[in-house]
């Protein structure tokens, strides 16, 4: 097992924890104050590392800072936009009873999700190293022995992230077969689709390992496809709204709020679908240590990406329900396909759109692989997971955490092929989102806690809205609890065949089981060896505070 030794050093030396393994050792370097100091940093670093000719700088962790504003935004778009916006509006409108109420909920959920994203941006500027929520939760909830962060590290790295990759890579090929008119492959060739997914995922992982720059270019390409597809729909919505395109004779907007469902079941089910459509902005936090000029590019990328997507999501809903009457919605068909069929013809709706959605899902997989490797890397390097020296090793030529990325790939393959077809695999898809709501809530509340505990932290170069952060945290917590509430039925949707409470119950059980490695790692192992695995948490904070005090005392230097 790897160990982490925290040794007091002589005056003037950097006092920080080290992780030692069987073959090598890793030093956790606190963030650099100079880089994020007012007026500090190279303005040229604002350029995107995937496109600029300037050689990337090296982060304190030994990773190349290749991610600029464009690529950071692409990572966010790549994770947020999958197939949800092309199908979810139908079920949300049916649950709400009227498109008017659905439109309001889309806007509200977007505002609250923006609040959560900007809260994450504040934490990312405070602790500008890879790891995202693992690192944020460790600083926010240090006692008892970083329990929250440890549970999150094991839950996400060993289950949520690889299961999500498997769930997405298993279905992307369906859209290409549909576009080719080969629906029989969708219905009877489950393991063929998984095999195609495995080969595609392996190729993507290989690219992620050998070239950060080309991985970012691929992410930029997928983001461009997503935004172009959304733009066609949303611009059509704008033209329909101003009357440039003749609307359908349906009664969607003329009915106003008449017929709106006000029961708690419908509201809870609708909000769950809405917030899941916004999920994914946290992915950029997992790679924040590789972002150029963090204090500028992290908040700006999250703000621009989420605001732009919010406007486009609302306009997409306007487009859908200006063309398709609520009574004509077919839940067995993508709402976007129905819309494209009516407005542009079957070639666009049944060939071009499925290809774009398939590429969109591939973009999600690429983003998940890119961030997932960094998650495993951070979980090992910070001592939460054993063998940190191996997991935290950076390839000298490629500049990527090779071993961590290979483990994420291997776990994803297991989740891809282990579940049998049918309900078991569908349950796996449902399980992916269970538990994440609690971590999102605790992260948002962590912003409030750190404002009180570290009110003048030097690296807090961006301050988010505490009101929005609190509301996002409260809603995320409520969504986690509401998973145990009987969901409302959506007309046209098939019965999942399993109890509604099974997925959330299994999610909670899995998180509870993560307390076992927490006890073995943070209590039994630490008490037996005397090694302080979590000393890096306080060391990161104190290093920044000391450096800031030194800078204030010696302004000339």
PDB file of C-alpha atoms in Angstrom, residues 107-304:
ATOM      1  CA  UNK A 107     -35.433  28.832 -16.961  1.00  0.00           C
ATOM      2  CA  UNK A 108     -35.457  28.459 -13.163  1.00  0.00           C
ATOM      3  CA  UNK A 109     -33.461  25.229 -13.202  1.00  0.00           C
ATOM      4  CA  UNK A 110     -30.944  26.937 -15.485  1.00  0.00           C
ATOM      5  CA  UNK A 111     -30.514  29.856 -13.091  1.00  0.00           C
ATOM      6  CA  UNK A 112     -30.053  27.563 -10.089  1.00  0.00           C
ATOM      7  CA  UNK A 113     -27.610  25.350 -12.015  1.00  0.00           C
ATOM      8  CA  UNK A 114     -25.665  28.472 -12.975  1.00  0.00           C
ATOM      9  CA  UNK A 115     -25.501  29.297  -9.262  1.00  0.00           C
ATOM     10  CA  UNK A 116     -24.033  25.864  -8.552  1.00  0.00           C
ATOM     11  CA  UNK A 117     -21.553  26.186 -11.416  1.00  0.00           C
ATOM     12  CA  UNK A 118     -20.332  29.598 -10.261  1.00  0.00           C
ATOM     13  CA  UNK A 119     -20.022  28.330  -6.694  1.00  0.00           C
ATOM     14  CA  UNK A 120     -17.781  25.609  -8.090  1.00  0.00           C
ATOM     15  CA  UNK A 121     -15.802  28.311  -9.929  1.00  0.00           C
ATOM     16  CA  UNK A 122     -15.114  30.092  -6.636  1.00  0.00           C
ATOM     17  CA  UNK A 123     -13.788  26.879  -5.094  1.00  0.00           C
ATOM     18  CA  UNK A 124     -11.741  26.157  -8.209  1.00  0.00           C
ATOM     19  CA  UNK A 125      -9.947  29.501  -7.984  1.00  0.00           C
ATOM     20  CA  UNK A 126      -9.278  28.903  -4.282  1.00  0.00           C
ATOM     21  CA  UNK A 127      -7.804  25.437  -4.834  1.00  0.00           C
ATOM     22  CA  UNK A 128      -6.538  25.470  -8.433  1.00  0.00           C
ATOM     23  CA  UNK A 129      -5.409  21.872  -8.653  1.00  0.00           C
ATOM     24  CA  UNK A 130      -6.995  18.825 -10.253  1.00  0.00           C
ATOM     25  CA  UNK A 131      -9.660  16.947  -8.341  1.00  0.00           C
ATOM     26  CA  UNK A 132     -12.707  19.208  -8.327  1.00  0.00           C
ATOM     27  CA  UNK A 133     -15.254  18.161  -5.738  1.00  0.00           C
ATOM     28  CA  UNK A 134     -12.859  15.690  -4.083  1.00  0.00           C
ATOM     29  CA  UNK A 135     -10.557  18.563  -3.168  1.00  0.00           C
ATOM     30  CA  UNK A 136     -13.377  21.038  -2.427  1.00  0.00           C
ATOM     31  CA  UNK A 137     -15.137  18.637  -0.041  1.00  0.00           C
ATOM     32  CA  UNK A 138     -11.848  17.802   1.702  1.00  0.00           C
ATOM     33  CA  UNK A 139     -11.286  21.480   2.507  1.00  0.00           C
ATOM     34  CA  UNK A 140     -14.927  22.146   3.402  1.00  0.00           C
ATOM     35  CA  UNK A 141     -15.537  19.112   5.634  1.00  0.00           C
ATOM     36  CA  UNK A 142     -12.211  18.188   7.217  1.00  0.00           C
ATOM     37  CA  UNK A 143     -13.746  16.211  10.086  1.00  0.00           C
ATOM     38  CA  UNK A 144     -14.097  13.382  10.815  1.00  0.00           C
ATOM     39  CA  UNK A 145     -10.940  12.684   8.814  1.00  0.00           C
ATOM     40  CA  UNK A 146     -12.358  13.877   5.493  1.00  0.00           C
ATOM     41  CA  UNK A 147     -15.219  11.358   5.534  1.00  0.00           C
ATOM     42  CA  UNK A 148     -17.299  13.239   2.947  1.00  0.00           C
ATOM     43  CA  UNK A 149     -14.432  13.597   0.484  1.00  0.00           C
ATOM     44  CA  UNK A 150     -13.412   9.950   0.942  1.00  0.00           C
ATOM     45  CA  UNK A 151     -16.925   8.672   0.267  1.00  0.00           C
ATOM     46  CA  UNK A 152     -17.140  10.917  -2.775  1.00  0.00           C
ATOM     47  CA  UNK A 153     -13.725   9.744  -4.039  1.00  0.00           C
ATOM     48  CA  UNK A 154     -14.654   6.066  -3.884  1.00  0.00           C
ATOM     49  CA  UNK A 155     -18.235   6.556  -5.112  1.00  0.00           C
ATOM     50  CA  UNK A 156     -17.317   8.564  -8.176  1.00  0.00           C
ATOM     51  CA  UNK A 157     -14.018   6.979  -9.226  1.00  0.00           C
ATOM     52  CA  UNK A 158     -15.065   3.349  -8.752  1.00  0.00           C
ATOM     53  CA  UNK A 159     -18.725   3.567  -9.694  1.00  0.00           C
ATOM     54  CA  UNK A 160     -20.411   6.740 -10.910  1.00  0.00           C
ATOM     55  CA  UNK A 161     -17.859   7.840 -13.512  1.00  0.00           C
ATOM     56  CA  UNK A 162     -17.029   4.436 -15.100  1.00  0.00           C
ATOM     57  CA  UNK A 163     -20.709   3.429 -15.021  1.00  0.00           C
ATOM     58  CA  UNK A 164     -21.665   6.695 -16.744  1.00  0.00           C
ATOM     59  CA  UNK A 165     -19.029   6.117 -19.425  1.00  0.00           C
ATOM     60  CA  UNK A 166     -20.344   2.587 -19.991  1.00  0.00           C
ATOM     61  CA  UNK A 167     -23.968   3.745 -20.142  1.00  0.00           C
ATOM     62  CA  UNK A 168     -23.209   6.411 -22.756  1.00  0.00           C
ATOM     63  CA  UNK A 169     -20.788   4.462 -24.919  1.00  0.00           C
ATOM     64  CA  UNK A 170     -23.253   1.559 -25.098  1.00  0.00           C
ATOM     65  CA  UNK A 171     -25.977   3.603 -26.777  1.00  0.00           C
ATOM     66  CA  UNK A 172     -24.244   6.051 -29.112  1.00  0.00           C
ATOM     67  CA  UNK A 173     -24.120   3.547 -32.003  1.00  0.00           C
ATOM     68  CA  UNK A 174     -27.922   3.195 -31.896  1.00  0.00           C
ATOM     69  CA  UNK A 175     -28.276   6.634 -33.432  1.00  0.00           C
ATOM     70  CA  UNK A 176     -25.957   5.814 -36.326  1.00  0.00           C
ATOM     71  CA  UNK A 177     -27.814   2.561 -37.048  1.00  0.00           C
ATOM     72  CA  UNK A 178     -31.098   4.470 -36.908  1.00  0.00           C
ATOM     73  CA  UNK A 179     -29.763   7.020 -39.389  1.00  0.00           C
ATOM     74  CA  UNK A 180     -28.713   4.157 -41.672  1.00  0.00           C
ATOM     75  CA  UNK A 181     -32.201   2.624 -41.478  1.00  0.00           C
ATOM     76  CA  UNK A 182     -30.984  -0.499 -39.651  1.00  0.00           C
ATOM     77  CA  UNK A 183     -33.316  -0.517 -36.652  1.00  0.00           C
ATOM     78  CA  UNK A 184     -32.984  -4.304 -36.320  1.00  0.00           C
ATOM     79  CA  UNK A 185     -29.460  -3.794 -34.941  1.00  0.00           C
ATOM     80  CA  UNK A 186     -30.870  -1.585 -32.204  1.00  0.00           C
ATOM     81  CA  UNK A 187     -33.467  -4.112 -31.114  1.00  0.00           C
ATOM     82  CA  UNK A 188     -31.524  -7.403 -31.227  1.00  0.00           C
ATOM     83  CA  UNK A 189     -27.786  -6.698 -31.254  1.00  0.00           C
ATOM     84  CA  UNK A 190     -27.137  -5.479 -27.727  1.00  0.00           C
ATOM     85  CA  UNK A 191     -23.644  -6.914 -27.388  1.00  0.00           C
ATOM     86  CA  UNK A 192     -22.719  -5.727 -30.881  1.00  0.00           C
ATOM     87  CA  UNK A 193     -23.526  -2.183 -29.737  1.00  0.00           C
ATOM     88  CA  UNK A 194     -21.464  -2.715 -26.596  1.00  0.00           C
ATOM     89  CA  UNK A 195     -18.578  -4.076 -28.645  1.00  0.00           C
ATOM     90  CA  UNK A 196     -18.645  -1.025 -30.907  1.00  0.00           C
ATOM     91  CA  UNK A 197     -18.733   1.108 -27.789  1.00  0.00           C
ATOM     92  CA  UNK A 198     -15.739  -0.720 -26.286  1.00  0.00           C
ATOM     93  CA  UNK A 199     -13.615  -0.232 -29.410  1.00  0.00           C
ATOM     94  CA  UNK A 200     -14.585   3.439 -29.637  1.00  0.00           C
ATOM     95  CA  UNK A 201     -13.906   4.028 -25.952  1.00  0.00           C
ATOM     96  CA  UNK A 202     -10.501   2.340 -26.237  1.00  0.00           C
ATOM     97  CA  UNK A 203      -9.535   4.567 -29.156  1.00  0.00           C
ATOM     98  CA  UNK A 204     -10.665   7.660 -27.240  1.00  0.00           C
ATOM     99  CA  UNK A 205      -8.744   6.612 -24.148  1.00  0.00           C
ATOM    100  CA  UNK A 206      -5.613   6.028 -26.215  1.00  0.00           C
ATOM    101  CA  UNK A 207      -5.914   9.559 -27.598  1.00  0.00           C
ATOM    102  CA  UNK A 208      -6.438  10.919 -24.081  1.00  0.00           C
ATOM    103  CA  UNK A 209      -3.261   9.203 -22.951  1.00  0.00           C
ATOM    104  CA  UNK A 210      -0.893  10.154 -25.766  1.00  0.00           C
ATOM    105  CA  UNK A 211      -1.966  13.753 -26.444  1.00  0.00           C
ATOM    106  CA  UNK A 212      -3.723  16.278 -24.252  1.00  0.00           C
ATOM    107  CA  UNK A 213      -3.677  18.782 -27.100  1.00  0.00           C
ATOM    108  CA  UNK A 214      -5.406  16.498 -29.625  1.00  0.00           C
ATOM    109  CA  UNK A 215      -7.879  15.346 -26.956  1.00  0.00           C
ATOM    110  CA  UNK A 216      -8.839  18.975 -26.428  1.00  0.00           C
ATOM    111  CA  UNK A 217      -9.195  19.504 -30.160  1.00  0.00           C
ATOM    112  CA  UNK A 218     -11.512  16.495 -30.307  1.00  0.00           C
ATOM    113  CA  UNK A 219     -13.537  17.931 -27.420  1.00  0.00           C
ATOM    114  CA  UNK A 220     -13.722  21.257 -29.259  1.00  0.00           C
ATOM    115  CA  UNK A 221     -15.021  19.459 -32.348  1.00  0.00           C
ATOM    116  CA  UNK A 222     -17.731  17.615 -30.430  1.00  0.00           C
ATOM    117  CA  UNK A 223     -18.729  20.848 -28.679  1.00  0.00           C
ATOM    118  CA  UNK A 224     -19.029  22.541 -32.068  1.00  0.00           C
ATOM    119  CA  UNK A 225     -21.357  19.770 -33.313  1.00  0.00           C
ATOM    120  CA  UNK A 226     -23.502  20.071 -30.185  1.00  0.00           C
ATOM    121  CA  UNK A 227     -23.739  23.846 -30.382  1.00  0.00           C
ATOM    122  CA  UNK A 228     -24.484  23.799 -34.116  1.00  0.00           C
ATOM    123  CA  UNK A 229     -27.299  21.273 -33.635  1.00  0.00           C
ATOM    124  CA  UNK A 230     -28.711  23.263 -30.734  1.00  0.00           C
ATOM    125  CA  UNK A 231     -28.354  26.479 -32.723  1.00  0.00           C
ATOM    126  CA  UNK A 232     -30.506  25.136 -35.565  1.00  0.00           C
ATOM    127  CA  UNK A 233     -33.267  24.272 -33.100  1.00  0.00           C
ATOM    128  CA  UNK A 234     -32.963  27.402 -30.927  1.00  0.00           C
ATOM    129  CA  UNK A 235     -32.727  29.836 -33.849  1.00  0.00           C
ATOM    130  CA  UNK A 236     -35.848  28.206 -35.270  1.00  0.00           C
ATOM    131  CA  UNK A 237     -37.456  28.841 -31.887  1.00  0.00           C
ATOM    132  CA  UNK A 238     -36.504  32.501 -32.011  1.00  0.00           C
ATOM    133  CA  UNK A 239     -37.861  32.870 -35.570  1.00  0.00           C
ATOM    134  CA  UNK A 240     -41.086  31.148 -34.516  1.00  0.00           C
ATOM    135  CA  UNK A 241     -41.338  33.441 -31.480  1.00  0.00           C
ATOM    136  CA  UNK A 242     -41.037  36.636 -33.559  1.00  0.00           C
ATOM    137  CA  UNK A 243     -43.329  35.330 -36.284  1.00  0.00           C
ATOM    138  CA  UNK A 244     -40.733  34.903 -39.048  1.00  0.00           C
ATOM    139  CA  UNK A 245     -41.813  31.255 -39.323  1.00  0.00           C
ATOM    140  CA  UNK A 246     -45.493  30.387 -39.261  1.00  0.00           C
ATOM    141  CA  UNK A 247     -46.495  28.540 -36.109  1.00  0.00           C
ATOM    142  CA  UNK A 248     -48.542  25.382 -35.876  1.00  0.00           C
ATOM    143  CA  UNK A 249     -52.245  25.755 -35.291  1.00  0.00           C
ATOM    144  CA  UNK A 250     -51.862  23.885 -31.982  1.00  0.00           C
ATOM    145  CA  UNK A 251     -53.007  25.356 -28.692  1.00  0.00           C
ATOM    146  CA  UNK A 252     -49.777  25.034 -26.721  1.00  0.00           C
ATOM    147  CA  UNK A 253     -49.221  28.731 -26.006  1.00  0.00           C
ATOM    148  CA  UNK A 254     -52.825  29.899 -26.244  1.00  0.00           C
ATOM    149  CA  UNK A 255     -53.804  27.638 -23.358  1.00  0.00           C
ATOM    150  CA  UNK A 256     -51.415  29.526 -21.047  1.00  0.00           C
ATOM    151  CA  UNK A 257     -51.259  27.801 -17.664  1.00  0.00           C
ATOM    152  CA  UNK A 258     -54.670  26.167 -17.952  1.00  0.00           C
ATOM    153  CA  UNK A 259     -54.195  22.491 -17.168  1.00  0.00           C
ATOM    154  CA  UNK A 260     -50.931  22.901 -15.226  1.00  0.00           C
ATOM    155  CA  UNK A 261     -50.338  20.055 -12.796  1.00  0.00           C
ATOM    156  CA  UNK A 262     -49.584  21.262  -9.272  1.00  0.00           C
ATOM    157  CA  UNK A 263     -49.102  17.969  -7.414  1.00  0.00           C
ATOM    158  CA  UNK A 264     -45.791  17.283  -5.673  1.00  0.00           C
ATOM    159  CA  UNK A 265     -45.158  14.079  -7.619  1.00  0.00           C
ATOM    160  CA  UNK A 266     -45.250  15.813 -10.996  1.00  0.00           C
ATOM    161  CA  UNK A 267     -43.107  18.715  -9.805  1.00  0.00           C
ATOM    162  CA  UNK A 268     -40.481  16.431  -8.264  1.00  0.00           C
ATOM    163  CA  UNK A 269     -40.298  14.216 -11.347  1.00  0.00           C
ATOM    164  CA  UNK A 270     -40.036  17.221 -13.666  1.00  0.00           C
ATOM    165  CA  UNK A 271     -37.296  18.897 -11.603  1.00  0.00           C
ATOM    166  CA  UNK A 272     -35.283  15.681 -11.458  1.00  0.00           C
ATOM    167  CA  UNK A 273     -35.273  15.483 -15.254  1.00  0.00           C
ATOM    168  CA  UNK A 274     -34.496  19.185 -15.594  1.00  0.00           C
ATOM    169  CA  UNK A 275     -31.520  19.240 -13.242  1.00  0.00           C
ATOM    170  CA  UNK A 276     -30.127  16.079 -14.794  1.00  0.00           C
ATOM    171  CA  UNK A 277     -30.201  17.868 -18.174  1.00  0.00           C
ATOM    172  CA  UNK A 278     -27.904  20.550 -16.691  1.00  0.00           C
ATOM    173  CA  UNK A 279     -25.564  18.102 -14.957  1.00  0.00           C
ATOM    174  CA  UNK A 280     -21.956  17.979 -16.119  1.00  0.00           C
ATOM    175  CA  UNK A 281     -20.555  21.462 -15.496  1.00  0.00           C
ATOM    176  CA  UNK A 282     -18.520  20.065 -12.569  1.00  0.00           C
ATOM    177  CA  UNK A 283     -16.298  18.164 -15.021  1.00  0.00           C
ATOM    178  CA  UNK A 284     -14.067  21.183 -15.656  1.00  0.00           C
ATOM    179  CA  UNK A 285     -13.262  21.288 -11.932  1.00  0.00           C
ATOM    180  CA  UNK A 286     -11.608  17.886 -12.161  1.00  0.00           C
ATOM    181  CA  UNK A 287      -9.015  19.305 -14.600  1.00  0.00           C
ATOM    182  CA  UNK A 288      -8.680  22.823 -13.168  1.00  0.00           C
ATOM    183  CA  UNK A 289      -4.982  22.256 -12.483  1.00  0.00           C
ATOM    184  CA  UNK A 290      -4.422  22.213 -16.249  1.00  0.00           C
ATOM    185  CA  UNK A 291      -6.398  25.400 -16.984  1.00  0.00           C
ATOM    186  CA  UNK A 292      -4.418  28.444 -18.040  1.00  0.00           C
ATOM    187  CA  UNK A 293      -5.031  31.631 -16.041  1.00  0.00           C
ATOM    188  CA  UNK A 294      -7.508  29.945 -13.693  1.00  0.00           C
ATOM    189  CA  UNK A 295      -8.782  33.091 -12.016  1.00  0.00           C
ATOM    190  CA  UNK A 296     -10.044  34.358 -15.388  1.00  0.00           C
ATOM    191  CA  UNK A 297     -10.816  31.309 -17.497  1.00  0.00           C
ATOM    192  CA  UNK A 298     -12.592  29.097 -14.950  1.00  0.00           C
ATOM    193  CA  UNK A 299     -15.394  31.508 -13.915  1.00  0.00           C
ATOM    194  CA  UNK A 300     -15.649  32.879 -17.445  1.00  0.00           C
ATOM    195  CA  UNK A 301     -15.942  29.458 -19.092  1.00  0.00           C
ATOM    196  CA  UNK A 302     -18.578  28.278 -16.606  1.00  0.00           C
ATOM    197  CA  UNK A 303     -20.543  31.521 -16.850  1.00  0.00           C
ATOM    198  CA  UNK A 304     -20.434  31.729 -20.646  1.00  0.00           C
TER     199      UNK A 304
END
